[in-house]
Coordinates of C-alpha atoms in Angstrom, one line a residue:
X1 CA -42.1 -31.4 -99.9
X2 CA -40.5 -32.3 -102.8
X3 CA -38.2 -35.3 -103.7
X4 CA -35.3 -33.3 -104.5
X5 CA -35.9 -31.1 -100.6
X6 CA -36.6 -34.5 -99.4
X7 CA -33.3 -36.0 -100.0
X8 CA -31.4 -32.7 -99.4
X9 CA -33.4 -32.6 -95.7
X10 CA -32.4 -36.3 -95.0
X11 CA -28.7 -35.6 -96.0
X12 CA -28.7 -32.6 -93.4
X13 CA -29.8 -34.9 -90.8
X14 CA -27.6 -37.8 -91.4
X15 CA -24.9 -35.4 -91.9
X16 CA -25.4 -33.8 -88.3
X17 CA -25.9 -37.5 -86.9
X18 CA -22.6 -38.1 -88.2
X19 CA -21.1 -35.1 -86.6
X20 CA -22.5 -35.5 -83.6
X21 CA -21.6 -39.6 -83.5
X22 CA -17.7 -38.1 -83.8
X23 CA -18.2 -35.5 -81.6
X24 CA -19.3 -37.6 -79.0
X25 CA -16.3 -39.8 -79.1
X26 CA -14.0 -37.0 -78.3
X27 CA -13.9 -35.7 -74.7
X28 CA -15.4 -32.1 -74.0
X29 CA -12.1 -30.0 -73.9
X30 CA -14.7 -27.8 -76.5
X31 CA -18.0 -27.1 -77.2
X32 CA -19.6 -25.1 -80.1
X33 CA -23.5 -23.7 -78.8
X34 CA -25.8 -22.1 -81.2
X35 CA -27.9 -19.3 -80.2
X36 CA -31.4 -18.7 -81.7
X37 CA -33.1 -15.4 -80.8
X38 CA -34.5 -12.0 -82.3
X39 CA -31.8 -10.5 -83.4
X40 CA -34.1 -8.2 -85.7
X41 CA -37.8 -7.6 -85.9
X42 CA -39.8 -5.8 -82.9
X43 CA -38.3 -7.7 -80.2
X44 CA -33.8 -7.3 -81.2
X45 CA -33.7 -5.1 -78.0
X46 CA -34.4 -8.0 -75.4
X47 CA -32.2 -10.3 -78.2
X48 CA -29.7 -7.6 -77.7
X49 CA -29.4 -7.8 -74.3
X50 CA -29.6 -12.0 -74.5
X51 CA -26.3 -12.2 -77.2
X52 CA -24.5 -10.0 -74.3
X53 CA -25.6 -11.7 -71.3
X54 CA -24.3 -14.9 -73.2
X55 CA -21.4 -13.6 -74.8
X56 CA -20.4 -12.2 -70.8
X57 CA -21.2 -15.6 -69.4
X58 CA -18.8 -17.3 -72.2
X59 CA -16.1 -14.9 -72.1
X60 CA -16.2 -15.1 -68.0
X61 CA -16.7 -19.3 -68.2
X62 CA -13.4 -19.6 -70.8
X63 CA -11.1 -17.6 -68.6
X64 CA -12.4 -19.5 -65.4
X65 CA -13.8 -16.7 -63.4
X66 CA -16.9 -18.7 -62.7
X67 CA -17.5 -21.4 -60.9
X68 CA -16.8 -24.9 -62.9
X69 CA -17.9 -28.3 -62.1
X70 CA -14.8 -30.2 -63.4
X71 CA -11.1 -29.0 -62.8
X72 CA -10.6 -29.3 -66.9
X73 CA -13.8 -27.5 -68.3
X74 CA -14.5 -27.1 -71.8
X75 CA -13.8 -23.9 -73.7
X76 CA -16.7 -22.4 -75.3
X77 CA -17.3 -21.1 -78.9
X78 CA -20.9 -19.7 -79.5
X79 CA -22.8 -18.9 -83.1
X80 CA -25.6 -16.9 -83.0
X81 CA -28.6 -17.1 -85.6
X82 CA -32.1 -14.6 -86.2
X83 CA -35.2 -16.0 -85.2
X84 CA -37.1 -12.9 -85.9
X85 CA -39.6 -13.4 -83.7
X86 CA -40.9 -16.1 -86.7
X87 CA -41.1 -19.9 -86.2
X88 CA -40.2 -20.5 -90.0
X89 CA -37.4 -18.2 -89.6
X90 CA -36.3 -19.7 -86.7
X91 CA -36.2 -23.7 -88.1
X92 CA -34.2 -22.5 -90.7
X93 CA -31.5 -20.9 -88.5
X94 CA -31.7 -24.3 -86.0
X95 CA -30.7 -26.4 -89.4
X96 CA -28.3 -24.3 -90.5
X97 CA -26.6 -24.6 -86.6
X98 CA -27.2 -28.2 -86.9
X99 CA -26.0 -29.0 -90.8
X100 CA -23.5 -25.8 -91.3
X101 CA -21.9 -25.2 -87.9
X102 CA -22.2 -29.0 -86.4
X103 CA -23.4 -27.1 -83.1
X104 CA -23.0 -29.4 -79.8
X105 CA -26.4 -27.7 -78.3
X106 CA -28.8 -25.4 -79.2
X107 CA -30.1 -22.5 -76.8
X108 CA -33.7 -20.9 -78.7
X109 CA -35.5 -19.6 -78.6
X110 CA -34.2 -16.9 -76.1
X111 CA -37.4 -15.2 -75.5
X112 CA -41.1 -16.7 -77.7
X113 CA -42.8 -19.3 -76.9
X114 CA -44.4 -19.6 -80.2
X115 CA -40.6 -19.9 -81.8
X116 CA -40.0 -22.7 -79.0
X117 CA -42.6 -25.0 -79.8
X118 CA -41.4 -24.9 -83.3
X119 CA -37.7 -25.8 -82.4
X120 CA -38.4 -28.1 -79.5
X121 CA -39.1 -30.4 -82.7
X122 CA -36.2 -30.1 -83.9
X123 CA -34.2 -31.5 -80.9
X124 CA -35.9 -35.4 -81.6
X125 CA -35.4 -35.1 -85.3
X126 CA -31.3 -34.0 -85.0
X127 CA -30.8 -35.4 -81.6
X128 CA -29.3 -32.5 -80.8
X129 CA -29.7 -30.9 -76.9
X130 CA -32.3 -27.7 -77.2
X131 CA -32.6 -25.5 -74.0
X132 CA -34.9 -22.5 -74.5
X133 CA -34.4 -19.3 -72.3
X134 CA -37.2 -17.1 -71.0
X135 CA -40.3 -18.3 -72.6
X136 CA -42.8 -19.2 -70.5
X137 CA -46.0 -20.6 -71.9
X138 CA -47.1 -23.6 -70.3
X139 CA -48.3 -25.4 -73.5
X140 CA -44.5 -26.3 -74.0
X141 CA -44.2 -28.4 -70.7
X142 CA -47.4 -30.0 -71.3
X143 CA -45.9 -31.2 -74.9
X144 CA -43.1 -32.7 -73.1
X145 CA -45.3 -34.4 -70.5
X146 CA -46.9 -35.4 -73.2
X147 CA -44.2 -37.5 -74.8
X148 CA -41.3 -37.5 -72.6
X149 CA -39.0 -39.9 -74.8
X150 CA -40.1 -37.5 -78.0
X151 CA -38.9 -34.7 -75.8
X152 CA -36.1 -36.2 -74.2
X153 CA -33.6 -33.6 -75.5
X154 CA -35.8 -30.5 -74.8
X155 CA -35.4 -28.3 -71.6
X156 CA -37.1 -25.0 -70.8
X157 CA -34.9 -22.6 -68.9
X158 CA -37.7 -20.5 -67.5
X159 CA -40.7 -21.7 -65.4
X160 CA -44.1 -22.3 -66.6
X161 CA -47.3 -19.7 -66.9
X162 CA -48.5 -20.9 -63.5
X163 CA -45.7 -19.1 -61.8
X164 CA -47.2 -16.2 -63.1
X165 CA -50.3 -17.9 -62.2
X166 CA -49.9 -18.4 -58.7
X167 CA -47.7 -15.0 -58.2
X168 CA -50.4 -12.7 -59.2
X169 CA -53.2 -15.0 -57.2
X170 CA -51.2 -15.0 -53.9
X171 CA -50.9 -11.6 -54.2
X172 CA -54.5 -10.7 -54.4
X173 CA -55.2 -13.2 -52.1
X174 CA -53.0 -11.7 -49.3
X175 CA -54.3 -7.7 -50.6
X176 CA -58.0 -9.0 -50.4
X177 CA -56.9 -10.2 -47.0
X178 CA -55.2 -7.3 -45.6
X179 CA -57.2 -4.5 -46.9
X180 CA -54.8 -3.7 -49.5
X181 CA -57.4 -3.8 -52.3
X182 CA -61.3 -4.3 -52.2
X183 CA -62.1 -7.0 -53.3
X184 CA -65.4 -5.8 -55.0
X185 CA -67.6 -8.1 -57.4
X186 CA -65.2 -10.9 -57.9
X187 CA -64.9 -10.3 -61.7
X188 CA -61.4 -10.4 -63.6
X189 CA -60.2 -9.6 -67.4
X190 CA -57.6 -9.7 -69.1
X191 CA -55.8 -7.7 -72.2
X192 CA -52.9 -9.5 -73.6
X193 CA -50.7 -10.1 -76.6
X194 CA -52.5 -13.2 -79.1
X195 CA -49.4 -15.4 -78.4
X196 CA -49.1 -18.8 -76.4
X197 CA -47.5 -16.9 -73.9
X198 CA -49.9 -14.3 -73.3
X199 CA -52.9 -16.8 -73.9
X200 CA -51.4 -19.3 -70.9
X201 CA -50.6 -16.7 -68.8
X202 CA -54.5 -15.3 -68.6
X203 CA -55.2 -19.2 -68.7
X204 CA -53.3 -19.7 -65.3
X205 CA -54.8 -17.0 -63.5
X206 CA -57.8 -16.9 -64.3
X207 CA -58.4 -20.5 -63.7
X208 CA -56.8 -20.2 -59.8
X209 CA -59.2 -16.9 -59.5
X210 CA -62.4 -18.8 -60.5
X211 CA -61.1 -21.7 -58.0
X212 CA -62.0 -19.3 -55.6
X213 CA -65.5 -18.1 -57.2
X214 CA -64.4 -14.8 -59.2
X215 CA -65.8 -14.6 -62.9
X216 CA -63.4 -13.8 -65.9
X217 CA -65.6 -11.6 -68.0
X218 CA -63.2 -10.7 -70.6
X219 CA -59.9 -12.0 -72.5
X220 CA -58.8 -9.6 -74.9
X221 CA -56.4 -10.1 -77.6
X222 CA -54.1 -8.3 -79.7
X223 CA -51.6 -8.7 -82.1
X224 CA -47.9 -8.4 -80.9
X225 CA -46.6 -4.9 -81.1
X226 CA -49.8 -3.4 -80.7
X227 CA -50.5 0.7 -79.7
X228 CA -54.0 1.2 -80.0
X229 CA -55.9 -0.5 -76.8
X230 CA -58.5 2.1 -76.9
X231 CA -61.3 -0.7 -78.3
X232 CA -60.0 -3.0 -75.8
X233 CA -60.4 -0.3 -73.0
X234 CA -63.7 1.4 -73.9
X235 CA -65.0 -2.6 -73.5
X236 CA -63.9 -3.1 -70.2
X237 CA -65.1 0.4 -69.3
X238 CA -68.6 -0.7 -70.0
X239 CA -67.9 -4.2 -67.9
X240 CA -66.2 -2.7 -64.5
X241 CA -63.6 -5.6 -63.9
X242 CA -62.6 -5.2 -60.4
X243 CA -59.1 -6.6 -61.4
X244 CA -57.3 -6.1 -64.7
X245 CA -54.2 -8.1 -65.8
X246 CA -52.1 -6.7 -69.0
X247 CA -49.5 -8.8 -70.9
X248 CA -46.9 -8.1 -73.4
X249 CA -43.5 -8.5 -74.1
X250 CA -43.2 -5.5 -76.4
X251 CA -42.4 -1.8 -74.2
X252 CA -44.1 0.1 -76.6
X253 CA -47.2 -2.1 -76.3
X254 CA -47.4 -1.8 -72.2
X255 CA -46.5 1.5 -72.5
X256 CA -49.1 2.6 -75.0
X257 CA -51.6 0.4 -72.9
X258 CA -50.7 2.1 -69.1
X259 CA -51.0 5.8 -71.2
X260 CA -54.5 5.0 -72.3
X261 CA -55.6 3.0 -69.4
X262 CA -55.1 5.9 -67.8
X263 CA -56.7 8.3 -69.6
X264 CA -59.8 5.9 -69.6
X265 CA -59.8 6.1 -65.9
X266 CA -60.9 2.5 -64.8
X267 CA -61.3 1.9 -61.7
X268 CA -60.2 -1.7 -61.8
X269 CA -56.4 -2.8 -59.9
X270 CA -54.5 -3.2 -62.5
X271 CA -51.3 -5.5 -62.7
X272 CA -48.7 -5.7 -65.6
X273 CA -46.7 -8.8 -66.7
X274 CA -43.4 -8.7 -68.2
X275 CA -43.2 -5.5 -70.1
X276 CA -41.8 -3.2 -66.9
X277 CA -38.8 -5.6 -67.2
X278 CA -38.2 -3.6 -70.0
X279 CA -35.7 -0.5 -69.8
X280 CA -37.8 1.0 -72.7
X281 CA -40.8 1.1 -70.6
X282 CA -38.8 2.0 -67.1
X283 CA -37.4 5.4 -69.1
X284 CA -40.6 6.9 -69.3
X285 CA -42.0 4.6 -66.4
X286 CA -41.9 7.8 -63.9
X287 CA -44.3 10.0 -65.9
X288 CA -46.9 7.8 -66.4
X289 CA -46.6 4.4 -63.7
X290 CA -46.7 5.6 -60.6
X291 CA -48.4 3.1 -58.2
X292 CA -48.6 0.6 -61.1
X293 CA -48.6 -3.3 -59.9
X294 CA -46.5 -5.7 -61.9
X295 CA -44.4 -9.1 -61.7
X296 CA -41.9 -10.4 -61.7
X297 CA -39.2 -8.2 -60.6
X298 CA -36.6 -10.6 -60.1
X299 CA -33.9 -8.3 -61.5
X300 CA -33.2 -5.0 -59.2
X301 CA -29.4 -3.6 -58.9
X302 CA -31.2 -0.3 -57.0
X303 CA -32.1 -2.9 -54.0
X304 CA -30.0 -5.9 -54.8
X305 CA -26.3 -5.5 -54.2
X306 CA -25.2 -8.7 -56.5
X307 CA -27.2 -7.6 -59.3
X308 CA -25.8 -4.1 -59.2
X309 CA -22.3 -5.9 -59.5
X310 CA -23.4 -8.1 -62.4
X311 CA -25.0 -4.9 -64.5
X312 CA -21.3 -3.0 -63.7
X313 CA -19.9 -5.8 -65.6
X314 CA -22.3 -5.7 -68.4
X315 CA -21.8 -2.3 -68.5
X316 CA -17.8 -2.0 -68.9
X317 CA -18.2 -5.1 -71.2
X318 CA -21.1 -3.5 -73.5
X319 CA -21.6 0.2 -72.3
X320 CA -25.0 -0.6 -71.2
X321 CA -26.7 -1.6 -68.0
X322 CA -27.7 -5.4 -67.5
X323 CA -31.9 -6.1 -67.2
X324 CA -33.6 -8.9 -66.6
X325 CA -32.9 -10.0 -70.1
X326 CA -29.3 -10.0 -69.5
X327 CA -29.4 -11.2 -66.6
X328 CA -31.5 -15.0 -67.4
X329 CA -29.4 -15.3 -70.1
X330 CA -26.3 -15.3 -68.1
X331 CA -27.9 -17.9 -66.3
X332 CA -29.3 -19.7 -69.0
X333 CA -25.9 -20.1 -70.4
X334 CA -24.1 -21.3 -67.5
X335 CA -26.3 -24.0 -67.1
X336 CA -25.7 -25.3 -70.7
X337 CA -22.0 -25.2 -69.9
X338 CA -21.9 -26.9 -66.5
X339 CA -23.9 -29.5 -68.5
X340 CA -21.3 -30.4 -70.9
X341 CA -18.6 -29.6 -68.1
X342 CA -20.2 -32.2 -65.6
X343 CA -21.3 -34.4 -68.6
X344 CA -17.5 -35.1 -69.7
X345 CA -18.7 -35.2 -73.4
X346 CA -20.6 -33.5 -76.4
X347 CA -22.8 -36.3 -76.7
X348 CA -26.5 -35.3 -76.7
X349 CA -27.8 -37.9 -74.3
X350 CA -25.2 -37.3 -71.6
X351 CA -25.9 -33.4 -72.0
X352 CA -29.3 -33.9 -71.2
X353 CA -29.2 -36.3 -68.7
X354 CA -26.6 -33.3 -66.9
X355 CA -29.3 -30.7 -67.4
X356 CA -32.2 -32.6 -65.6
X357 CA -29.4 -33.1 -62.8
X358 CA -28.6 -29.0 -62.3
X359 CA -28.8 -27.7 -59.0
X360 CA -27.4 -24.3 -59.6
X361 CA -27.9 -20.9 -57.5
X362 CA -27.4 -18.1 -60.3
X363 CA -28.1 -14.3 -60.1
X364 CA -32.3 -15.0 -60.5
X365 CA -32.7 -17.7 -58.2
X366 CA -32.3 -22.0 -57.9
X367 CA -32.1 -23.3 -61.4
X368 CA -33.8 -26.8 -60.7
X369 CA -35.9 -28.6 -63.5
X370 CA -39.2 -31.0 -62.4
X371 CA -39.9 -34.0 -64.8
X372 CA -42.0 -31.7 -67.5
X373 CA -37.7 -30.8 -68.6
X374 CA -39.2 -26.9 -66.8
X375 CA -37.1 -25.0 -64.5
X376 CA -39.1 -24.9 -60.9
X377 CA -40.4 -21.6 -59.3
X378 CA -41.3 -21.0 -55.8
X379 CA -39.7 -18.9 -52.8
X380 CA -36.9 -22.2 -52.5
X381 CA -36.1 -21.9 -56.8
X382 CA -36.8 -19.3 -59.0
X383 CA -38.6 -16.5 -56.8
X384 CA -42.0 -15.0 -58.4
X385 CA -42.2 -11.5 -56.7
X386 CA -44.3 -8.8 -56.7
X387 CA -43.4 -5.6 -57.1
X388 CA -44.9 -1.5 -57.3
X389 CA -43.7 1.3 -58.9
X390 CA -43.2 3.8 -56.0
X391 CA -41.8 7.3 -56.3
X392 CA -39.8 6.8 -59.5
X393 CA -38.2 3.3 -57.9
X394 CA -39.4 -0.5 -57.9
X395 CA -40.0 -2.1 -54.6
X396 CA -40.9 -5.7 -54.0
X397 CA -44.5 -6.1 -52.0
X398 CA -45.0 -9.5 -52.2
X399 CA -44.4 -11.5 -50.5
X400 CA -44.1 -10.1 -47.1
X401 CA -40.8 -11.9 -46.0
X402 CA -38.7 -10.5 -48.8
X403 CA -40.6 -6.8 -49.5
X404 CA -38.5 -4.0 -49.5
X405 CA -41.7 -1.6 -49.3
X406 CA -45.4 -1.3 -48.0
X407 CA -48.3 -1.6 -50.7
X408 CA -49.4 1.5 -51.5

């Protein structure tokens, strides 16, 4: 770094200490939240779909249709910036939300987990509140645990890769049980996308399946946006996993990857993670997913009357039905503003404090967050379940008490 960027940076920073030192003297009739996401790049659909779910929750929270904390709530303005899917890109949009727009609160990265452990950093260096949205990777948690007055800003709006973790092993546990699936040799892979997110999800699992004496014999990686898995597959042809877990966040990866799975004709079970979420995937999910595994569906108007009303409002607001992506960041948003709302003030440590304290029933479940600054998940917070493509329609098979369908 050079002198000159050095003394520009530190005039950033005490510029947005300044601003957030007056900020916090005035009472919260007003808050201004920046939004990081991808906006561009391979993944603008899901950043789509998190600007409107946002944008819906704002507009709904500023002309009090939602439920408030205080009986004088703040109104809210939001700014949204391009992450890109890039860490570097998304730093430069955080100090520009910090130095430019004097931001009370930043919400990024909406979906990476890569982007968020760059801009968790950012939250001790500004003092400025960051709450991410749906990543998941458990590596951020363990960064807070790791330093929890570094961190003390940082929340993470989505739970941790062991949700995942435990999900997909309770599953299989209770299908080995029951007959469901055979068992077989005990041996597990894994092709996923080379990111944190797709690295601690394979992490989770297939530590909690060697807990009870399986053998993971392959973790495959590919770069993000990949097509081509026919490598991959001819490999794990040759190996026989009896269980095979996939992981992307890109539709045209999954969708590629359940094509030539396929066609390769493994015999492994096969379970997909995240990528059915997305209504690029579900379009052409009918031809070529029958039968497939996947979690989580925690978003289903076809079976769940409130999110069928929530997707009718997306739609007259946006001309497009909600998904899973609208629907977190709805919630993700309304627990930034009943922070400010219950926290009387923009100040940053009074924000935070008001996070850690939320207690909030939203369309996906209990937002709650444990002391690693994480929201909870679990069948009493945010639900984990289990779910199979059937006949053209998604039905929940685990767990038991809230299926909507036998395993097939």
């Amino acid at each position: 770094m050079t002198t000159t960027t050095r003394k520009i940076l530190t005039a950033g920073i005490l510029s947005a200490a300044l601003a957030s030192g007056a900020a916090s003297l005035a009472s919260a009739q007003e808050v201004t939240i920046g939004v990081i996401g991808p906006m561009t790049g391979p993944a603008a659909n899901t950043g789509a779909a998190h600007r409107q779910g946002m944008e819906l929750a704002v507009k709904e929270w500023n002309a009090g249709m939602v439920e408030t904390v205080s009986d004088t709530p703040p109104t809210a303005t939001l700014v949204f910036e391009d992450s890109n899917s890039k860490p570097e890109v998304g730093i430069s949009a955080a100090q520009r939300l910090m130095t430019q727009d004097s931001v009370d609160m930043i919400i990024g990265d909406t979906l990476h987990s890569h982007v968020t452990m760059a801009l968790m950093e950012m939250a001790p260096q500004y003092g400025v509140p960051i709450l991410s949205a749906e990543p998941v990777s458990s590596a951020i948690a363990d960064k807070v645990l790791s330093d929890p007055e570094r961190y003390e800003y940082y929340w993470k709006g989505n739970y941790n890769s062991d949700g995942y973790g435990q999900a997909v092993h309770g599953f299989y546990k209770w299908a080995f049980e029951n007959d469901v699936i055979e068992e077989g040799n005990k041996q597990i892979a894994f092709v996923v996308e080379d990111t944190d997110y797709g690295l601690a999800n394979a992490e989770q699992i297939g530590k909690l399946f060697e807990e009870d004496g399986w053998e993971v014999i392959a973790t495959e990686t590919t770069p993000t946006g990949t097509t081509d898995f026919y490598p991959q597959l001819s490999k794990l042809r040759g190996l026989d996993p009896d269980v095979l877990i996939s992981v992307f966040t890109l539709a045209n990866s999954g969708t590629s990857f359940v094509r030539q799975l396929d066609e390769q004709a493994l015999e492994a079970s096969h379970l997909a993670i995240f990528y059915p979420t997305r209504p690029e995937f579900m379009e052409v999910a009918p031809e070529i997913a029958d039968g497939l595994i996947w979690a989580a569906l925690q978003f289903s108007p076809e079976i769940t009357p409130a999110h069928q009303e929530f997707s009718d409002r997306i739609e007259a607001e946006f001309d497009t039905p909600a998904n899973y992506s609208h629907a977190h960041a709805y919630c993700t948003m309304l627990v930034a503003l009943r922070a400010v709302d219950a926290a009387g003030s923009t100040e940053a440590a009074a924000i935070s404090e008001e996070i850690g304290k939320t207690d909030y029933e939203c369309l996906i479940g209990r937002m709650q967050f444990g002391e690693d600054h994480t929201v909870r998940s679990g069948a009493d917070a945010i639900p984990v379940p289990v779910a199979q493509m059937q006949d053209g329609q998604n039905q929940v098979i685990w767990p038991e008490n809230v299926a909507t369908a036998d395993a097939k």
